[in-house]
Every structure is written in C-alpha cells, then in structure tokens.
Amino acid sequence: MQSTQFDYFPIVMQMLLAVGFVVGTIIVSSYLGPSRKSKNKDKNFECGIESVGNARIPFSVKYFLVAILFVLFDIEVIFMYPWAVNFREMGMEGMLKMSVFMLLLLVGFFYVIKKKGLEWD
C-alpha cells in the first residue's frame, strides 16, 4: 500500500492546532491578565521560604542523579508499549529482541543499585 502526502494531513492539522493553541493561549493571557509590578511581587519566592544568601551554593549531585535515572528508565519503559501492542505480529523474533532489551535494562538497573546510586546519606 502506497502512502501519499494526504495521509499525513491529520498529523499536520493536529500539530498546527496544538501549536496554535499554545501560542494563542500565551498571547491572550498576556493581554487579559493583570500586569502590576511591585518590589514585593518581583522578589524571588521558593516554597514559602524567604530567599537568604547566595543561590550558587554547592549541593549534592544525588538530586541530578535520581532525576537522570528516572528519565532514563522511564523512557526505556516507553519503548515497551509498541512491543506490547504488536507482540503477536512480531512473533519469536520480537520476543527475542524484547528479551535482550529487558536484559540490558535490568543490567543497568542492577548496576545502579550496586553503585548505590539510589541510596541517600
């Protein structure tokens, strides 16, 4: 079956609608929303705690490590959805490829656990 450019029309329309909605919402909210500037409103505010001192203080890399590991394993799990939808059509070849993928995922996960990447001091 040959695909034509017209087959991509719904995708292009959905993309234009999404981008148009986002841009339109930003433009309309900038015109309709109140815009009052004051010294108190322009102050930095973080979780109800007043900002004190310099923001450039060192902190543990564990925050970044956990965030990166979450994104890494979360994205890898997303790759399982197409396989789950089409596992019958893929047959044993698809099962073998997914087994290798899962094995590599588990090796990475156990490596992170062995290196104590998820333990907090």
Short mmCIF file of N, CA and C in Angstrom, two decimals:
data_model
loop_
_atom_site.label_atom_id
_atom_site.label_comp_id
_atom_site.label_asym_id
_atom_site.label_seq_id
_atom_site.Cartn_x
_atom_site.Cartn_y
_atom_site.Cartn_z
N MET A 1 0.84 -1.18 0.00
CA MET A 1 0.00 0.00 0.00
C MET A 1 0.89 1.25 0.00
N GLN A 2 0.65 2.10 -0.96
CA GLN A 2 1.44 3.31 -1.14
C GLN A 2 0.83 4.44 -0.30
N SER A 3 1.67 5.14 0.44
CA SER A 3 1.16 6.28 1.20
C SER A 3 1.35 7.55 0.39
N THR A 4 0.44 8.47 0.59
CA THR A 4 0.51 9.74 -0.12
C THR A 4 0.68 10.86 0.90
N GLN A 5 0.89 12.05 0.37
CA GLN A 5 1.05 13.20 1.27
C GLN A 5 -0.25 13.50 2.00
N PHE A 6 -1.35 13.15 1.39
CA PHE A 6 -2.65 13.41 2.02
C PHE A 6 -2.83 12.56 3.29
N ASP A 7 -2.13 11.44 3.39
CA ASP A 7 -2.22 10.60 4.59
C ASP A 7 -1.66 11.30 5.82
N TYR A 8 -0.76 12.26 5.62
CA TYR A 8 -0.16 12.98 6.74
C TYR A 8 -0.94 14.23 7.11
N PHE A 9 -1.98 14.53 6.41
CA PHE A 9 -2.78 15.74 6.66
C PHE A 9 -3.33 15.79 8.09
N PRO A 10 -3.91 14.71 8.64
CA PRO A 10 -4.40 14.78 10.03
C PRO A 10 -3.29 15.06 11.04
N ILE A 11 -2.10 14.54 10.81
CA ILE A 11 -0.99 14.77 11.73
C ILE A 11 -0.57 16.24 11.68
N VAL A 12 -0.48 16.78 10.48
CA VAL A 12 -0.10 18.19 10.33
C VAL A 12 -1.17 19.09 10.96
N MET A 13 -2.44 18.75 10.74
CA MET A 13 -3.52 19.56 11.33
C MET A 13 -3.47 19.51 12.86
N GLN A 14 -3.22 18.34 13.43
CA GLN A 14 -3.14 18.22 14.88
C GLN A 14 -1.95 19.03 15.42
N MET A 15 -0.83 18.97 14.72
CA MET A 15 0.34 19.73 15.16
C MET A 15 0.06 21.23 15.10
N LEU A 16 -0.54 21.69 14.00
CA LEU A 16 -0.87 23.11 13.88
C LEU A 16 -1.87 23.54 14.94
N LEU A 17 -2.84 22.70 15.22
CA LEU A 17 -3.82 23.02 16.25
C LEU A 17 -3.16 23.11 17.63
N ALA A 18 -2.26 22.18 17.93
CA ALA A 18 -1.59 22.20 19.23
C ALA A 18 -0.70 23.43 19.38
N VAL A 19 0.11 23.71 18.37
CA VAL A 19 1.00 24.86 18.43
C VAL A 19 0.18 26.16 18.46
N GLY A 20 -0.86 26.22 17.65
CA GLY A 20 -1.71 27.40 17.63
C GLY A 20 -2.40 27.63 18.96
N PHE A 21 -2.84 26.55 19.61
CA PHE A 21 -3.49 26.69 20.92
C PHE A 21 -2.51 27.23 21.95
N VAL A 22 -1.30 26.70 21.97
CA VAL A 22 -0.30 27.16 22.95
C VAL A 22 0.06 28.63 22.71
N VAL A 23 0.36 28.97 21.46
CA VAL A 23 0.73 30.36 21.16
C VAL A 23 -0.45 31.29 21.43
N GLY A 24 -1.64 30.89 21.02
CA GLY A 24 -2.83 31.72 21.26
C GLY A 24 -3.11 31.92 22.74
N THR A 25 -2.96 30.88 23.52
CA THR A 25 -3.18 31.00 24.97
C THR A 25 -2.19 31.95 25.61
N ILE A 26 -0.94 31.87 25.20
CA ILE A 26 0.08 32.78 25.76
C ILE A 26 -0.22 34.22 25.38
N ILE A 27 -0.57 34.45 24.13
CA ILE A 27 -0.86 35.82 23.68
C ILE A 27 -2.09 36.37 24.37
N VAL A 28 -3.18 35.59 24.42
CA VAL A 28 -4.42 36.06 25.05
C VAL A 28 -4.21 36.31 26.54
N SER A 29 -3.48 35.43 27.22
CA SER A 29 -3.28 35.62 28.66
C SER A 29 -2.42 36.84 28.95
N SER A 30 -1.51 37.17 28.05
CA SER A 30 -0.69 38.37 28.29
C SER A 30 -1.52 39.65 28.15
N TYR A 31 -2.55 39.62 27.32
CA TYR A 31 -3.41 40.79 27.17
C TYR A 31 -4.51 40.85 28.23
N LEU A 32 -5.05 39.71 28.62
CA LEU A 32 -6.16 39.70 29.55
C LEU A 32 -5.74 39.72 31.02
N GLY A 33 -4.58 39.16 31.32
CA GLY A 33 -4.14 39.06 32.71
C GLY A 33 -3.67 40.38 33.27
N PRO A 34 -3.76 40.53 34.58
CA PRO A 34 -3.29 41.77 35.20
C PRO A 34 -1.76 41.84 35.16
N SER A 35 -1.25 43.03 35.05
CA SER A 35 0.18 43.23 35.00
C SER A 35 0.56 44.35 35.94
N ARG A 36 0.71 44.01 37.20
CA ARG A 36 1.09 45.01 38.21
C ARG A 36 2.48 44.66 38.73
N LYS A 37 3.38 45.58 38.60
CA LYS A 37 4.75 45.36 39.07
C LYS A 37 4.94 46.04 40.42
N SER A 38 5.63 45.35 41.30
CA SER A 38 5.99 45.94 42.58
C SER A 38 7.25 45.25 43.09
N LYS A 39 7.91 45.88 44.03
CA LYS A 39 9.14 45.31 44.58
C LYS A 39 8.85 43.99 45.28
N ASN A 40 7.73 43.92 45.97
CA ASN A 40 7.39 42.71 46.71
C ASN A 40 7.02 41.55 45.77
N LYS A 41 6.31 41.85 44.68
CA LYS A 41 5.91 40.80 43.75
C LYS A 41 7.08 40.29 42.92
N ASP A 42 8.08 41.11 42.67
CA ASP A 42 9.21 40.72 41.85
C ASP A 42 10.30 39.99 42.65
N LYS A 43 10.10 39.82 43.95
CA LYS A 43 11.06 39.11 44.78
C LYS A 43 11.04 37.62 44.49
N ASN A 44 12.19 36.95 44.63
CA ASN A 44 12.25 35.50 44.49
C ASN A 44 11.47 34.84 45.61
N PHE A 45 10.78 33.77 45.28
CA PHE A 45 9.96 33.06 46.27
C PHE A 45 10.09 31.57 46.01
N GLU A 46 10.48 30.82 47.02
CA GLU A 46 10.69 29.38 46.85
C GLU A 46 10.01 28.62 47.97
N CYS A 47 8.91 28.01 47.68
CA CYS A 47 8.20 27.11 48.60
C CYS A 47 7.85 27.78 49.92
N GLY A 48 7.54 29.04 49.92
CA GLY A 48 7.12 29.72 51.13
C GLY A 48 8.27 30.14 52.03
N ILE A 49 9.50 29.93 51.59
CA ILE A 49 10.67 30.28 52.39
C ILE A 49 11.34 31.49 51.77
N GLU A 50 11.65 32.47 52.58
CA GLU A 50 12.32 33.66 52.09
C GLU A 50 13.72 33.29 51.59
N SER A 51 14.12 33.89 50.48
CA SER A 51 15.45 33.65 49.93
C SER A 51 16.49 34.36 50.77
N VAL A 52 17.50 33.62 51.21
CA VAL A 52 18.56 34.18 52.02
C VAL A 52 19.89 33.72 51.45
N GLY A 53 20.79 34.63 51.23
CA GLY A 53 22.13 34.26 50.79
C GLY A 53 22.23 34.07 49.29
N ASN A 54 23.34 33.46 48.91
CA ASN A 54 23.66 33.27 47.51
C ASN A 54 23.03 31.98 47.00
N ALA A 55 22.53 31.99 45.79
CA ALA A 55 21.92 30.80 45.20
C ALA A 55 22.97 29.86 44.63
N ARG A 56 24.21 30.25 44.59
CA ARG A 56 25.28 29.46 43.99
C ARG A 56 26.02 28.59 45.01
N ILE A 57 25.31 28.04 45.98
CA ILE A 57 25.96 27.18 46.95
C ILE A 57 25.98 25.75 46.42
N PRO A 58 27.01 24.99 46.74
CA PRO A 58 27.08 23.60 46.26
C PRO A 58 26.07 22.72 47.00
N PHE A 59 25.52 21.75 46.28
CA PHE A 59 24.64 20.78 46.90
C PHE A 59 24.89 19.42 46.26
N SER A 60 24.32 18.41 46.85
CA SER A 60 24.59 17.04 46.45
C SER A 60 24.18 16.76 45.01
N VAL A 61 24.99 15.98 44.33
CA VAL A 61 24.71 15.58 42.96
C VAL A 61 23.62 14.52 42.92
N LYS A 62 23.26 13.96 44.07
CA LYS A 62 22.24 12.91 44.13
C LYS A 62 20.92 13.36 43.51
N TYR A 63 20.57 14.63 43.65
CA TYR A 63 19.32 15.13 43.05
C TYR A 63 19.35 14.94 41.54
N PHE A 64 20.45 15.35 40.92
CA PHE A 64 20.57 15.21 39.47
C PHE A 64 20.62 13.74 39.08
N LEU A 65 21.33 12.93 39.84
CA LEU A 65 21.46 11.52 39.53
C LEU A 65 20.11 10.82 39.54
N VAL A 66 19.31 11.08 40.56
CA VAL A 66 17.99 10.47 40.64
C VAL A 66 17.11 10.94 39.49
N ALA A 67 17.17 12.23 39.16
CA ALA A 67 16.36 12.76 38.06
C ALA A 67 16.77 12.14 36.73
N ILE A 68 18.06 12.04 36.49
CA ILE A 68 18.53 11.46 35.22
C ILE A 68 18.18 9.98 35.15
N LEU A 69 18.33 9.26 36.25
CA LEU A 69 17.98 7.84 36.25
C LEU A 69 16.49 7.64 36.04
N PHE A 70 15.68 8.52 36.62
CA PHE A 70 14.24 8.41 36.41
C PHE A 70 13.91 8.60 34.93
N VAL A 71 14.47 9.62 34.32
CA VAL A 71 14.20 9.87 32.90
C VAL A 71 14.70 8.70 32.06
N LEU A 72 15.88 8.21 32.37
CA LEU A 72 16.46 7.10 31.61
C LEU A 72 15.56 5.87 31.65
N PHE A 73 15.18 5.43 32.83
CA PHE A 73 14.37 4.22 32.94
C PHE A 73 12.93 4.47 32.50
N ASP A 74 12.44 5.67 32.66
CA ASP A 74 11.09 5.99 32.21
C ASP A 74 11.00 5.93 30.69
N ILE A 75 11.98 6.49 30.01
CA ILE A 75 12.00 6.47 28.54
C ILE A 75 12.16 5.04 28.04
N GLU A 76 12.97 4.25 28.70
CA GLU A 76 13.14 2.86 28.27
C GLU A 76 11.84 2.08 28.41
N VAL A 77 11.07 2.37 29.43
CA VAL A 77 9.79 1.68 29.61
C VAL A 77 8.82 2.08 28.51
N ILE A 78 8.91 3.31 28.02
CA ILE A 78 8.03 3.75 26.94
C ILE A 78 8.23 2.91 25.69
N PHE A 79 9.45 2.42 25.47
CA PHE A 79 9.71 1.59 24.30
C PHE A 79 9.00 0.24 24.38
N MET A 80 8.48 -0.12 25.53
CA MET A 80 7.77 -1.39 25.65
C MET A 80 6.34 -1.32 25.12
N TYR A 81 5.76 -0.14 25.05
CA TYR A 81 4.37 -0.02 24.60
C TYR A 81 4.15 -0.49 23.16
N PRO A 82 4.97 -0.06 22.20
CA PRO A 82 4.75 -0.58 20.84
C PRO A 82 4.90 -2.10 20.77
N TRP A 83 5.84 -2.63 21.52
CA TRP A 83 6.01 -4.08 21.53
C TRP A 83 4.78 -4.76 22.13
N ALA A 84 4.23 -4.19 23.20
CA ALA A 84 3.06 -4.80 23.84
C ALA A 84 1.86 -4.77 22.91
N VAL A 85 1.75 -3.75 22.08
CA VAL A 85 0.62 -3.66 21.15
C VAL A 85 0.78 -4.65 20.00
N ASN A 86 2.01 -4.86 19.54
CA ASN A 86 2.26 -5.67 18.35
C ASN A 86 2.99 -6.98 18.63
N PHE A 87 2.92 -7.49 19.84
CA PHE A 87 3.75 -8.65 20.14
C PHE A 87 3.33 -9.89 19.37
N ARG A 88 2.09 -10.03 19.00
CA ARG A 88 1.67 -11.21 18.22
C ARG A 88 2.21 -11.16 16.80
N GLU A 89 2.20 -9.98 16.19
CA GLU A 89 2.70 -9.85 14.83
C GLU A 89 4.21 -10.01 14.77
N MET A 90 4.91 -9.68 15.84
CA MET A 90 6.37 -9.74 15.84
C MET A 90 6.89 -11.15 16.03
N GLY A 91 6.10 -12.01 16.62
CA GLY A 91 6.49 -13.42 16.77
C GLY A 91 7.66 -13.61 17.72
N MET A 92 8.38 -14.70 17.46
CA MET A 92 9.52 -15.05 18.33
C MET A 92 10.69 -14.08 18.16
N GLU A 93 10.84 -13.52 16.96
CA GLU A 93 11.92 -12.56 16.74
C GLU A 93 11.72 -11.32 17.63
N GLY A 94 10.48 -10.83 17.70
CA GLY A 94 10.17 -9.70 18.56
C GLY A 94 10.35 -10.04 20.03
N MET A 95 9.98 -11.27 20.39
CA MET A 95 10.16 -11.70 21.78
C MET A 95 11.64 -11.77 22.14
N LEU A 96 12.46 -12.25 21.23
CA LEU A 96 13.90 -12.32 21.48
C LEU A 96 14.50 -10.92 21.62
N LYS A 97 14.10 -10.02 20.72
CA LYS A 97 14.62 -8.65 20.79
C LYS A 97 14.19 -7.95 22.08
N MET A 98 12.94 -8.17 22.49
CA MET A 98 12.48 -7.54 23.73
C MET A 98 13.17 -8.18 24.93
N SER A 99 13.47 -9.46 24.86
CA SER A 99 14.19 -10.11 25.96
C SER A 99 15.59 -9.51 26.11
N VAL A 100 16.26 -9.28 24.99
CA VAL A 100 17.59 -8.65 25.05
C VAL A 100 17.46 -7.23 25.61
N PHE A 101 16.45 -6.49 25.16
CA PHE A 101 16.22 -5.14 25.67
C PHE A 101 15.98 -5.15 27.17
N MET A 102 15.12 -6.05 27.64
CA MET A 102 14.83 -6.14 29.08
C MET A 102 16.07 -6.57 29.86
N LEU A 103 16.87 -7.48 29.29
CA LEU A 103 18.09 -7.90 29.96
C LEU A 103 19.04 -6.72 30.14
N LEU A 104 19.20 -5.92 29.08
CA LEU A 104 20.07 -4.73 29.19
C LEU A 104 19.51 -3.72 30.18
N LEU A 105 18.19 -3.58 30.20
CA LEU A 105 17.55 -2.68 31.17
C LEU A 105 17.81 -3.15 32.59
N LEU A 106 17.67 -4.45 32.84
CA LEU A 106 17.91 -4.98 34.18
C LEU A 106 19.38 -4.90 34.57
N VAL A 107 20.29 -5.13 33.62
CA VAL A 107 21.72 -5.00 33.91
C VAL A 107 22.03 -3.57 34.35
N GLY A 108 21.48 -2.59 33.63
CA GLY A 108 21.68 -1.19 34.01
C GLY A 108 21.09 -0.87 35.37
N PHE A 109 19.90 -1.42 35.63
CA PHE A 109 19.25 -1.17 36.91
C PHE A 109 20.05 -1.77 38.07
N PHE A 110 20.53 -3.00 37.90
CA PHE A 110 21.33 -3.62 38.96
C PHE A 110 22.68 -2.94 39.12
N TYR A 111 23.23 -2.40 38.04
CA TYR A 111 24.46 -1.64 38.14
C TYR A 111 24.27 -0.39 39.00
N VAL A 112 23.14 0.30 38.78
CA VAL A 112 22.84 1.50 39.57
C VAL A 112 22.66 1.12 41.03
N ILE A 113 21.98 0.02 41.29
CA ILE A 113 21.79 -0.42 42.68
C ILE A 113 23.12 -0.79 43.31
N LYS A 114 23.98 -1.51 42.56
CA LYS A 114 25.29 -1.92 43.10
C LYS A 114 26.16 -0.71 43.41
N LYS A 115 26.10 0.31 42.57
CA LYS A 115 26.88 1.52 42.80
C LYS A 115 26.23 2.43 43.83
N LYS A 116 25.09 2.03 44.39
CA LYS A 116 24.37 2.77 45.41
C LYS A 116 23.96 4.16 44.91
N GLY A 117 23.52 4.19 43.67
CA GLY A 117 23.09 5.46 43.07
C GLY A 117 21.76 5.95 43.59
N LEU A 118 20.95 5.06 44.17
CA LEU A 118 19.65 5.45 44.66
C LEU A 118 19.59 5.55 46.18
N GLU A 119 20.71 5.36 46.85
CA GLU A 119 20.72 5.45 48.32
C GLU A 119 21.06 6.88 48.75
N TRP A 120 20.32 7.35 49.74
CA TRP A 120 20.54 8.68 50.28
C TRP A 120 21.30 8.58 51.60
N ASP A 121 22.24 9.51 51.78
CA ASP A 121 23.03 9.51 53.03
C ASP A 121 22.29 10.28 54.11
#
